[in-house]
CSV table of C-alpha atoms in Angstrom, one decimal:
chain,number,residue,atom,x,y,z
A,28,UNK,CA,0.0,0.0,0.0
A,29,UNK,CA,2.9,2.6,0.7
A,30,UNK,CA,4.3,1.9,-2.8
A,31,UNK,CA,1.1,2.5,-3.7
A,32,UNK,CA,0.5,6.0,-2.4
A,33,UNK,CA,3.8,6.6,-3.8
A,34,UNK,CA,2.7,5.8,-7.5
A,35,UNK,CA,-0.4,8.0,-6.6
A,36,UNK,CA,1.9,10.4,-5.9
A,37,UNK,CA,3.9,10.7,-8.6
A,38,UNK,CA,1.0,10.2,-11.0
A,39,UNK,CA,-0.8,13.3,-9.5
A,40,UNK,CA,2.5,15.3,-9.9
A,41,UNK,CA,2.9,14.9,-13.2
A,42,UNK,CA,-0.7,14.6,-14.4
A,43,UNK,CA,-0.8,18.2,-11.8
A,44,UNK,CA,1.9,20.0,-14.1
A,45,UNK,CA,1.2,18.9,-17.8
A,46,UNK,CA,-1.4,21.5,-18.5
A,47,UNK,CA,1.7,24.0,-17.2
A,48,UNK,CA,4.1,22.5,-19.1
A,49,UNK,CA,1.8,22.4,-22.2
A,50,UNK,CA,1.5,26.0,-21.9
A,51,UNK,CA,4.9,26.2,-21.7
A,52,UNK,CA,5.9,24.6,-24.6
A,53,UNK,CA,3.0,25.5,-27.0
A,54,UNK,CA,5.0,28.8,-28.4
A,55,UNK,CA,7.7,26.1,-29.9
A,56,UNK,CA,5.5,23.8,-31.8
A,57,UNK,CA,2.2,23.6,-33.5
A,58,UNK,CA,-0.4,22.7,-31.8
A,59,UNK,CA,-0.8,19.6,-33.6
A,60,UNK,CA,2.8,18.8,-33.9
A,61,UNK,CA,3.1,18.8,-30.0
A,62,UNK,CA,-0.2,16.3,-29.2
A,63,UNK,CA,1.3,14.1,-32.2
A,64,UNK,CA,4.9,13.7,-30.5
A,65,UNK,CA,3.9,14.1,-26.8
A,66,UNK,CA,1.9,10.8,-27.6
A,67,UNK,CA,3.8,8.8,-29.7
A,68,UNK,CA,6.6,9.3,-26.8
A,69,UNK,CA,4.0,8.2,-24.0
A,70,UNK,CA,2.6,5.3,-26.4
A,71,UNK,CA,6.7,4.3,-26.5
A,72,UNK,CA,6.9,4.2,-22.6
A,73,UNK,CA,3.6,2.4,-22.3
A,74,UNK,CA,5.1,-0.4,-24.5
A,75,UNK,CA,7.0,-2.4,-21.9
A,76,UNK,CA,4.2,-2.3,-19.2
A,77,UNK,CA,1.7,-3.3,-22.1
A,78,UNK,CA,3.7,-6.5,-23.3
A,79,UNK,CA,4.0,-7.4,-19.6
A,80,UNK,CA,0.3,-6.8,-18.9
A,81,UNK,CA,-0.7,-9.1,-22.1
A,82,UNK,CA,2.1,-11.6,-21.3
A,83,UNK,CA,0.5,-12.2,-17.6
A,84,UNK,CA,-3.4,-11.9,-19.0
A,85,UNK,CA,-2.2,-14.6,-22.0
A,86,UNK,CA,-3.4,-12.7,-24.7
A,87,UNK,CA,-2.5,-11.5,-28.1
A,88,UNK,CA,-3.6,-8.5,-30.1
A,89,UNK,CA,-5.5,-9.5,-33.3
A,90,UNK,CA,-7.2,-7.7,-35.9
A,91,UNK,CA,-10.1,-6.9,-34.2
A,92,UNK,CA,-8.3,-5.2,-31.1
A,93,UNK,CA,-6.4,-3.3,-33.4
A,94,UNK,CA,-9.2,-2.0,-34.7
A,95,UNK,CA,-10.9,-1.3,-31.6
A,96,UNK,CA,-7.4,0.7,-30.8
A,97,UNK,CA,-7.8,3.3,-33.9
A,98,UNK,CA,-11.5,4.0,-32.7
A,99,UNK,CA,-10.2,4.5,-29.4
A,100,UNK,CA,-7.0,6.7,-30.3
A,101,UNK,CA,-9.0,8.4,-32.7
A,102,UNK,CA,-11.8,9.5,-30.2
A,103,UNK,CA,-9.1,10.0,-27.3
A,104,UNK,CA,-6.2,11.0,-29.1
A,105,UNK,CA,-7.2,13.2,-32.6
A,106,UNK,CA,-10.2,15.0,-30.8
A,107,UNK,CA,-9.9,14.4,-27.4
A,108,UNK,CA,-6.4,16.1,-27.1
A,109,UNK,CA,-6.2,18.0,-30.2
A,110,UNK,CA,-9.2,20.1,-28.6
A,111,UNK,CA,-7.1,19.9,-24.8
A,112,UNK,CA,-3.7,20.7,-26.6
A,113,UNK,CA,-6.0,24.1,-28.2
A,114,UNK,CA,-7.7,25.0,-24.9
A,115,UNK,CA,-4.5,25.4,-23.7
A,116,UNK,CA,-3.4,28.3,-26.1
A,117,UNK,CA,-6.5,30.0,-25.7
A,118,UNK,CA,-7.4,29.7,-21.8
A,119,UNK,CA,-5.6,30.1,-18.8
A,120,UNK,CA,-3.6,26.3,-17.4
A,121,UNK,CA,-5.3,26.6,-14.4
A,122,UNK,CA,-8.9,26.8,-16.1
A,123,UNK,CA,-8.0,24.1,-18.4
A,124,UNK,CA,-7.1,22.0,-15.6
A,125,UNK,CA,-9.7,22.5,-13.5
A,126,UNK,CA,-12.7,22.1,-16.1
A,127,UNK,CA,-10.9,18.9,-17.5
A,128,UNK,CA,-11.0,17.5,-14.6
A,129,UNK,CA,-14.8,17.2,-14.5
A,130,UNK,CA,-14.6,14.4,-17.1
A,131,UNK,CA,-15.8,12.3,-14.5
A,132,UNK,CA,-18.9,13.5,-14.6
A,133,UNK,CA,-19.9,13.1,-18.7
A,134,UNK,CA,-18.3,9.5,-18.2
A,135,UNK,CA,-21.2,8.8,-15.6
A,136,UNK,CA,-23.9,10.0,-18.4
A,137,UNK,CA,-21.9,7.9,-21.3
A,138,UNK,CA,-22.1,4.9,-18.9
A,139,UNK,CA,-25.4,5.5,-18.2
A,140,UNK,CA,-26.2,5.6,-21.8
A,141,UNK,CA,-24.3,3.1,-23.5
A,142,UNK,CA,-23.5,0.8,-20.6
A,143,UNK,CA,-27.0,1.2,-18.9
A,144,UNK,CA,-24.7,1.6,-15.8
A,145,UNK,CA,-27.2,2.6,-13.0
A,146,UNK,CA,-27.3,6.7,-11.8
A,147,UNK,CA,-27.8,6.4,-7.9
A,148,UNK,CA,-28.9,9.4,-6.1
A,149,UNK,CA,-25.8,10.6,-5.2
A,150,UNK,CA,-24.4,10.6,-8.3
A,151,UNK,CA,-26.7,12.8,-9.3
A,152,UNK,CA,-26.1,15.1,-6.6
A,153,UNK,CA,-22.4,15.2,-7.4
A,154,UNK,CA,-23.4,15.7,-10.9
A,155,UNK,CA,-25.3,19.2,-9.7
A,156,UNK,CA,-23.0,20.2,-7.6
A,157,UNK,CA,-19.6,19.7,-10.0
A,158,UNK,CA,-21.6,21.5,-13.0
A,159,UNK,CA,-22.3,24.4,-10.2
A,160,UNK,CA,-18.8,24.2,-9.9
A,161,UNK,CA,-18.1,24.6,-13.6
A,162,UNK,CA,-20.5,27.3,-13.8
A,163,UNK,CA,-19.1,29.5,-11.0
A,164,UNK,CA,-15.5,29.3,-12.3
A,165,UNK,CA,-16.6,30.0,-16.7
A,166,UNK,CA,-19.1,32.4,-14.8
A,167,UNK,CA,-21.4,32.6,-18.2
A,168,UNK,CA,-23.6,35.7,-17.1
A,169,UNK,CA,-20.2,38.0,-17.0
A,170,UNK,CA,-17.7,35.9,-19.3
A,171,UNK,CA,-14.5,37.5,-20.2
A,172,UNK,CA,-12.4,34.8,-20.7
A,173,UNK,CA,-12.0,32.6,-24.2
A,174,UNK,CA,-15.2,31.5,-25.5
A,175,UNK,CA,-12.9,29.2,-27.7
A,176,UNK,CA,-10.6,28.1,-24.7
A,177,UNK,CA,-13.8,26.8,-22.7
A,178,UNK,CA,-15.5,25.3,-25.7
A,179,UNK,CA,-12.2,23.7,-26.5
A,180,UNK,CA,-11.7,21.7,-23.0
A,181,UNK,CA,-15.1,21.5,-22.5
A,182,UNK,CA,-14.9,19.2,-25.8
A,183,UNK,CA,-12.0,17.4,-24.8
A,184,UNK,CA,-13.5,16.7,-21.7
A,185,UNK,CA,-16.7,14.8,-22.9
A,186,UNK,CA,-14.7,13.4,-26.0
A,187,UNK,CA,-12.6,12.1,-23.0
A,188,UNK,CA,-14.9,10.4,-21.3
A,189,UNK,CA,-16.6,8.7,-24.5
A,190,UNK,CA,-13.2,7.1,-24.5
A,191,UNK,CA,-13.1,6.1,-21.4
A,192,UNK,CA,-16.4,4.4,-21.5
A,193,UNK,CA,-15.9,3.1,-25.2
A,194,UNK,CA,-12.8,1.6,-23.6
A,195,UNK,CA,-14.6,-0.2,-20.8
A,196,UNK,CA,-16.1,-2.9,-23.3
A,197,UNK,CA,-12.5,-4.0,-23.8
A,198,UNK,CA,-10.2,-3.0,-21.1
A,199,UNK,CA,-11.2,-6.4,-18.5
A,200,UNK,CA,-9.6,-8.6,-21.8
A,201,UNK,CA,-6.7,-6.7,-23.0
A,202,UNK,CA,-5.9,-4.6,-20.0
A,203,UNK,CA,-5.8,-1.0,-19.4
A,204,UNK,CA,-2.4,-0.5,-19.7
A,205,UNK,CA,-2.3,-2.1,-23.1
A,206,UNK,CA,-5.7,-0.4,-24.4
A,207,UNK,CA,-4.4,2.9,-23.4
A,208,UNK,CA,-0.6,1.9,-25.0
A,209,UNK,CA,-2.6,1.0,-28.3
A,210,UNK,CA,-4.7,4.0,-28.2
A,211,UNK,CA,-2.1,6.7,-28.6
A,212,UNK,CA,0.2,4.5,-31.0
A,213,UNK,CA,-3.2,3.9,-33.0
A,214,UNK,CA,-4.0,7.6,-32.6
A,215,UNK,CA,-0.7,8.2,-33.9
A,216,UNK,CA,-0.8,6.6,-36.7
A,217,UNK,CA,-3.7,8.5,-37.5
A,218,UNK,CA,-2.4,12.3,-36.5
A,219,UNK,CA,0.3,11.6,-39.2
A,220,UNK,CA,-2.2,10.9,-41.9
A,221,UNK,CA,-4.0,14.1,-40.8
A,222,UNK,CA,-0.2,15.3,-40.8
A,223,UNK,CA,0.4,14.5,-44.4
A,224,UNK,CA,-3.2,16.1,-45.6
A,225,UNK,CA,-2.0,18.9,-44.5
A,226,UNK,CA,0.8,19.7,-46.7
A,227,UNK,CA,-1.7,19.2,-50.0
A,228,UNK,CA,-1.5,22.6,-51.2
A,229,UNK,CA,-5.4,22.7,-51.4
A,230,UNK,CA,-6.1,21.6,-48.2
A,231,UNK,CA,-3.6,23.7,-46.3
A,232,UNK,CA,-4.9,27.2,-48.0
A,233,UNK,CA,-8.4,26.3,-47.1
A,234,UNK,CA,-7.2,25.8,-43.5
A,235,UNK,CA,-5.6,29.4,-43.7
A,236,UNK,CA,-8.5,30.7,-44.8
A,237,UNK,CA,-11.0,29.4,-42.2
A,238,UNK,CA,-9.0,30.7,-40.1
A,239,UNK,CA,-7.3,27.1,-39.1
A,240,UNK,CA,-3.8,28.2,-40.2
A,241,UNK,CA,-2.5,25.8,-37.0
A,242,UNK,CA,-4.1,22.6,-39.4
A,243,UNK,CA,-2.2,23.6,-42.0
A,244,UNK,CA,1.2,22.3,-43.2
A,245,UNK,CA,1.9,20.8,-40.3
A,246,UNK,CA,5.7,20.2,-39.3
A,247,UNK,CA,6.2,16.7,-37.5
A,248,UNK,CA,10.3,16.9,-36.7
A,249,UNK,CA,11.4,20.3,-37.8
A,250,UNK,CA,11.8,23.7,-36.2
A,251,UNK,CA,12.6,21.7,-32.7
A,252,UNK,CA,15.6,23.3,-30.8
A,253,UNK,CA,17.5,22.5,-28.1
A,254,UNK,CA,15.6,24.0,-25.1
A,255,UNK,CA,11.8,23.1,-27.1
A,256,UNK,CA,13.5,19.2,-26.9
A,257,UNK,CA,14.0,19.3,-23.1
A,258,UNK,CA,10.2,20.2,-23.2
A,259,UNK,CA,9.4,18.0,-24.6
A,260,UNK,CA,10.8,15.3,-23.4
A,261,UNK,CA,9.0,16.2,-19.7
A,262,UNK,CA,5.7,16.6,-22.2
A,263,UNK,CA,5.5,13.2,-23.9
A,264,UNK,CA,8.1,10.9,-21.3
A,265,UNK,CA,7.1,12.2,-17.6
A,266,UNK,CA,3.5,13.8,-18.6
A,267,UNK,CA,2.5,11.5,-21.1
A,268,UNK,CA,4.4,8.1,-20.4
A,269,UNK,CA,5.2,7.9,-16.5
A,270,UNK,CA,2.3,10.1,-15.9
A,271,UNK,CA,0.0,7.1,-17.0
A,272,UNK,CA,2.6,4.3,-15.7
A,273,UNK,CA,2.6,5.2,-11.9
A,274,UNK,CA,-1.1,5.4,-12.4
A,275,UNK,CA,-1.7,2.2,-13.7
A,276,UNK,CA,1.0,0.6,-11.4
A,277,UNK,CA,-1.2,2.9,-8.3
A,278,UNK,CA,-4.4,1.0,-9.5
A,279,UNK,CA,-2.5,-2.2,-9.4
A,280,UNK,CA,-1.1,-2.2,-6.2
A,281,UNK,CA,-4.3,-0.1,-4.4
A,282,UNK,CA,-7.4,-0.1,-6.3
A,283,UNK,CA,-9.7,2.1,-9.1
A,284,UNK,CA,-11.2,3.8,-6.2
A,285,UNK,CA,-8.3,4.7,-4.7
A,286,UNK,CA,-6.1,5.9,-7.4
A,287,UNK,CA,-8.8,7.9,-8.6
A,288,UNK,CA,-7.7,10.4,-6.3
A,289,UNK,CA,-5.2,11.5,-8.7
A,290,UNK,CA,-8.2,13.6,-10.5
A,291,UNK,CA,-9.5,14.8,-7.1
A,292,UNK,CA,-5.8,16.4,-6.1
A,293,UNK,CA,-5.4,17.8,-9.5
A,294,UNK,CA,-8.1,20.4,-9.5
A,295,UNK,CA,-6.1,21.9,-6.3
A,296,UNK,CA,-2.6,21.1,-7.4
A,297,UNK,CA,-2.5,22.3,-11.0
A,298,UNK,CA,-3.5,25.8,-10.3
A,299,UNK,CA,-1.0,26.2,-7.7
A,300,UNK,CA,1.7,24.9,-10.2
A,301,UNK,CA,-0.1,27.5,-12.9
A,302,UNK,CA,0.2,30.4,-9.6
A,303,UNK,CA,3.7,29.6,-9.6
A,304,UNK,CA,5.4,29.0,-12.9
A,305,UNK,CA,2.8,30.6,-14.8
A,306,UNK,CA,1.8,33.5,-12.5
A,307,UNK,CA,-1.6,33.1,-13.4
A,308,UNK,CA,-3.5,34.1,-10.7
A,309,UNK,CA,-5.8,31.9,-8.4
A,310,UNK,CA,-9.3,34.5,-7.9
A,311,UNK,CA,-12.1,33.9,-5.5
A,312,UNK,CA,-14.5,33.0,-7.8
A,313,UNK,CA,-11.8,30.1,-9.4
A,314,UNK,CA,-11.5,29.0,-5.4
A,315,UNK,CA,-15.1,28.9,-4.7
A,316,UNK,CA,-15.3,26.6,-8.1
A,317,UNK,CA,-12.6,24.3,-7.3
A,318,UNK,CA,-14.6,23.5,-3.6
A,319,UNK,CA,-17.9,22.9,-5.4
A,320,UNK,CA,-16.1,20.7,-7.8
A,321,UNK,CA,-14.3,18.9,-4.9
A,322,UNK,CA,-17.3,18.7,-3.2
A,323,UNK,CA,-18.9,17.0,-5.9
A,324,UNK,CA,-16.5,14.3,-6.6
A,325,UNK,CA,-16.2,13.5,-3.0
A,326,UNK,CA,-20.0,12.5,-3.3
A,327,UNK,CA,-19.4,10.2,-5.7
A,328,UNK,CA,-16.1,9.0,-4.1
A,329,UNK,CA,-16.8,8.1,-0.8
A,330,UNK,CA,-19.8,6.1,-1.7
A,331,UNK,CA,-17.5,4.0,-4.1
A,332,UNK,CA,-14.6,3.7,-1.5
A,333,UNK,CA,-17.2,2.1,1.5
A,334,UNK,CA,-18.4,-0.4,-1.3
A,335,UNK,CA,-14.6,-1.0,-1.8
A,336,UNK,CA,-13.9,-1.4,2.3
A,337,UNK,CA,-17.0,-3.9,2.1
A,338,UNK,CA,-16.1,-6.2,-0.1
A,339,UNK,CA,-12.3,-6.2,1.0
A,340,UNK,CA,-13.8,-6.9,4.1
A,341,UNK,CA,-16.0,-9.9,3.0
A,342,UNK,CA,-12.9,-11.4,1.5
A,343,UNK,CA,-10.8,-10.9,4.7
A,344,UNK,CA,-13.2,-12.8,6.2
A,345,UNK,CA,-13.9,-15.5,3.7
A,346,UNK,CA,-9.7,-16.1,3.7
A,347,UNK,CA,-9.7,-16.3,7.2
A,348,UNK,CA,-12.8,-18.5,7.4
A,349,UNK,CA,-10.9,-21.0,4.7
A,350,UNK,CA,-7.8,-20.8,6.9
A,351,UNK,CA,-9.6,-22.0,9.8
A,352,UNK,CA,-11.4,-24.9,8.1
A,353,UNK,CA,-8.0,-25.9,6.9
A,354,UNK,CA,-6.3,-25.7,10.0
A,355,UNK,CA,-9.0,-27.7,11.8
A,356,UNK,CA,-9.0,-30.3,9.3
A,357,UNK,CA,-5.2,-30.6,9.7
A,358,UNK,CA,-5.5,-30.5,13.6
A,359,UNK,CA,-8.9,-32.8,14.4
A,360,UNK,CA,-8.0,-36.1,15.5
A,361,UNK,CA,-8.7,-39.0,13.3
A,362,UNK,CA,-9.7,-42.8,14.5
């Protein structure tokens, strides 16, 4: 359990910083350029865990689970990110962070909807209360932040919950290591054919002229210097790659309940990060936001976390019950 809480930990760090060190690295590589590498980096350091994960489950990856990977990396990685990676030029880190954080909430809807997961009541309390939260901190009546920004991680945030729940029909087979590893190499795969569109001289000036000059042309290794490398290598190895690894190791060695956490610490953590590197500043209304949103989660968390106490508790017992009929078996005394 300590290693655990370690791996939590670590995960929260770097999930904490990475819309910082997005925003950081933005003004040295298109928009597109950056969510392409960033991944195919992460997808690289996901590989060992992945093989490991499918070596213990004895599985293989056929046709049909690649498949199911480029309908995952598409949702997760070409909309999902490319809509995170743009609400992070246009709105403040600590924004982005925050509202992306509520993903939890559309992934209770989409497993409603598609999974025809029961909604308990409090689940649709903390539903109220996180969208309160969301409402206080893009404060629609007096807006004068980026419409764009909040539309784009809005997006990104229900696009990331689709995936999440599209990848729950598949995840208890392959593993969520490996669906998540074959997701952003899939996903890749796919950025680069949006990559090479882009450089048809047709398609690039009709980009420019919508207005979508960052879809057009897109570079995949040039224009990268020295101190834009060192970004991002954080980006795509310690964001991207170990960012996901400690959490999957945290869910291994704890449990989903548990490491899930990690989202409830980041709504406090990444603003502070964007306070101090950033010097974007925390206001009340952001603060008052960030409790509604905690509060929220909480509800749904606790709940989850005494179900998880229950049944550990029920096998605690059955274990020692087994113990006990073993031991007496060994010990009676036999004519």
């Amino acid at each position: 359990m300590k290693k655990g809480y370690l791996y939590i930990a670590l995960a929260t760090f770097f999930f904490s910083s990475m819309e910082v060190a997005l925003k950081l690295s933005a003004g040295n590589f298109n928009a597109i350029q950056l969510t392409f590498l960033r991944f195919l980096i992460g997808g690289c350091v996901l590989l060992p865990l992945a093989a490991r994960e499918l070596k213990k489950k004895n599985q293989h990856i056929g046709r049909s689970e690649i498949a199911f990977f480029f309908l995952t990396g598409f949702i997760c990685v070409v909309v999902s990110m490319i809509l995170y990676q743009m609400s992070v030029i246009y709105a403040p880190a600590s924004v982005v962070a925050v509202l992306f954080s509520c993903n939890s909430v559309f992934v209770v809807t989409f497993a409603y909807l598609f999974l025809r997961e029961p909604i308990h009541r409090h689940t649709v309390i903390s539903i109220l209360v996180s969208f309160l939260g969301m409402a206080i901190i893009i404060n629609p009546t007096h807006f004068t932040g980026s419409a764009i920004g909040v539309i784009c991680v809005l997006g990104a945030a229900i696009t990331f919950a689709l995936y999440n729940v599209v990848g729950r029909t598949r995840s208890d087979r392959c593993g969520g290591i490996t669906l998540t590893c074959g997701s952003f190499l899939c996903g890749c795969v796919e950025m680069l054919v949006l990559i090479a569109a882009s450089h048809i001289p047709a398609v690039a000036l009709k980009m420019k002229e919508a207005g979508l000059a960052v879809f057009s042309e897109i570079p995949v290794f040039s224009a990268i210097s020295l101190p834009a490398f060192v970004g991002l290598l954080y980006v795509g190895i310690c964001v991207t790659g170990l960012g996901y690894t400690f959490y999957f190791l945290a869910m291994e060695a704890t449990s989903a309940a548990t490491t899930s956490l990690v989202f409830y610490i980041k709504p406090i953590l990444a603003p502070i990060f964007a306070l101090i590197l950033l010097h974007e500043a925390i206001s009340g209304r952001m603060l008052i936001g960030i409790a509604f949103i905690l509060a929220g989660s909480l509800i749904a968390f606790i709940p989850g976390i005494r179900l998880a106490k229950g049944n550990d508790l029920k096998e605690d017992l059955r274990e020692i019950r087994t113990e006990f009929e073993a031991e007496t078996e060994e010990t009676v005394i036999k004519p």
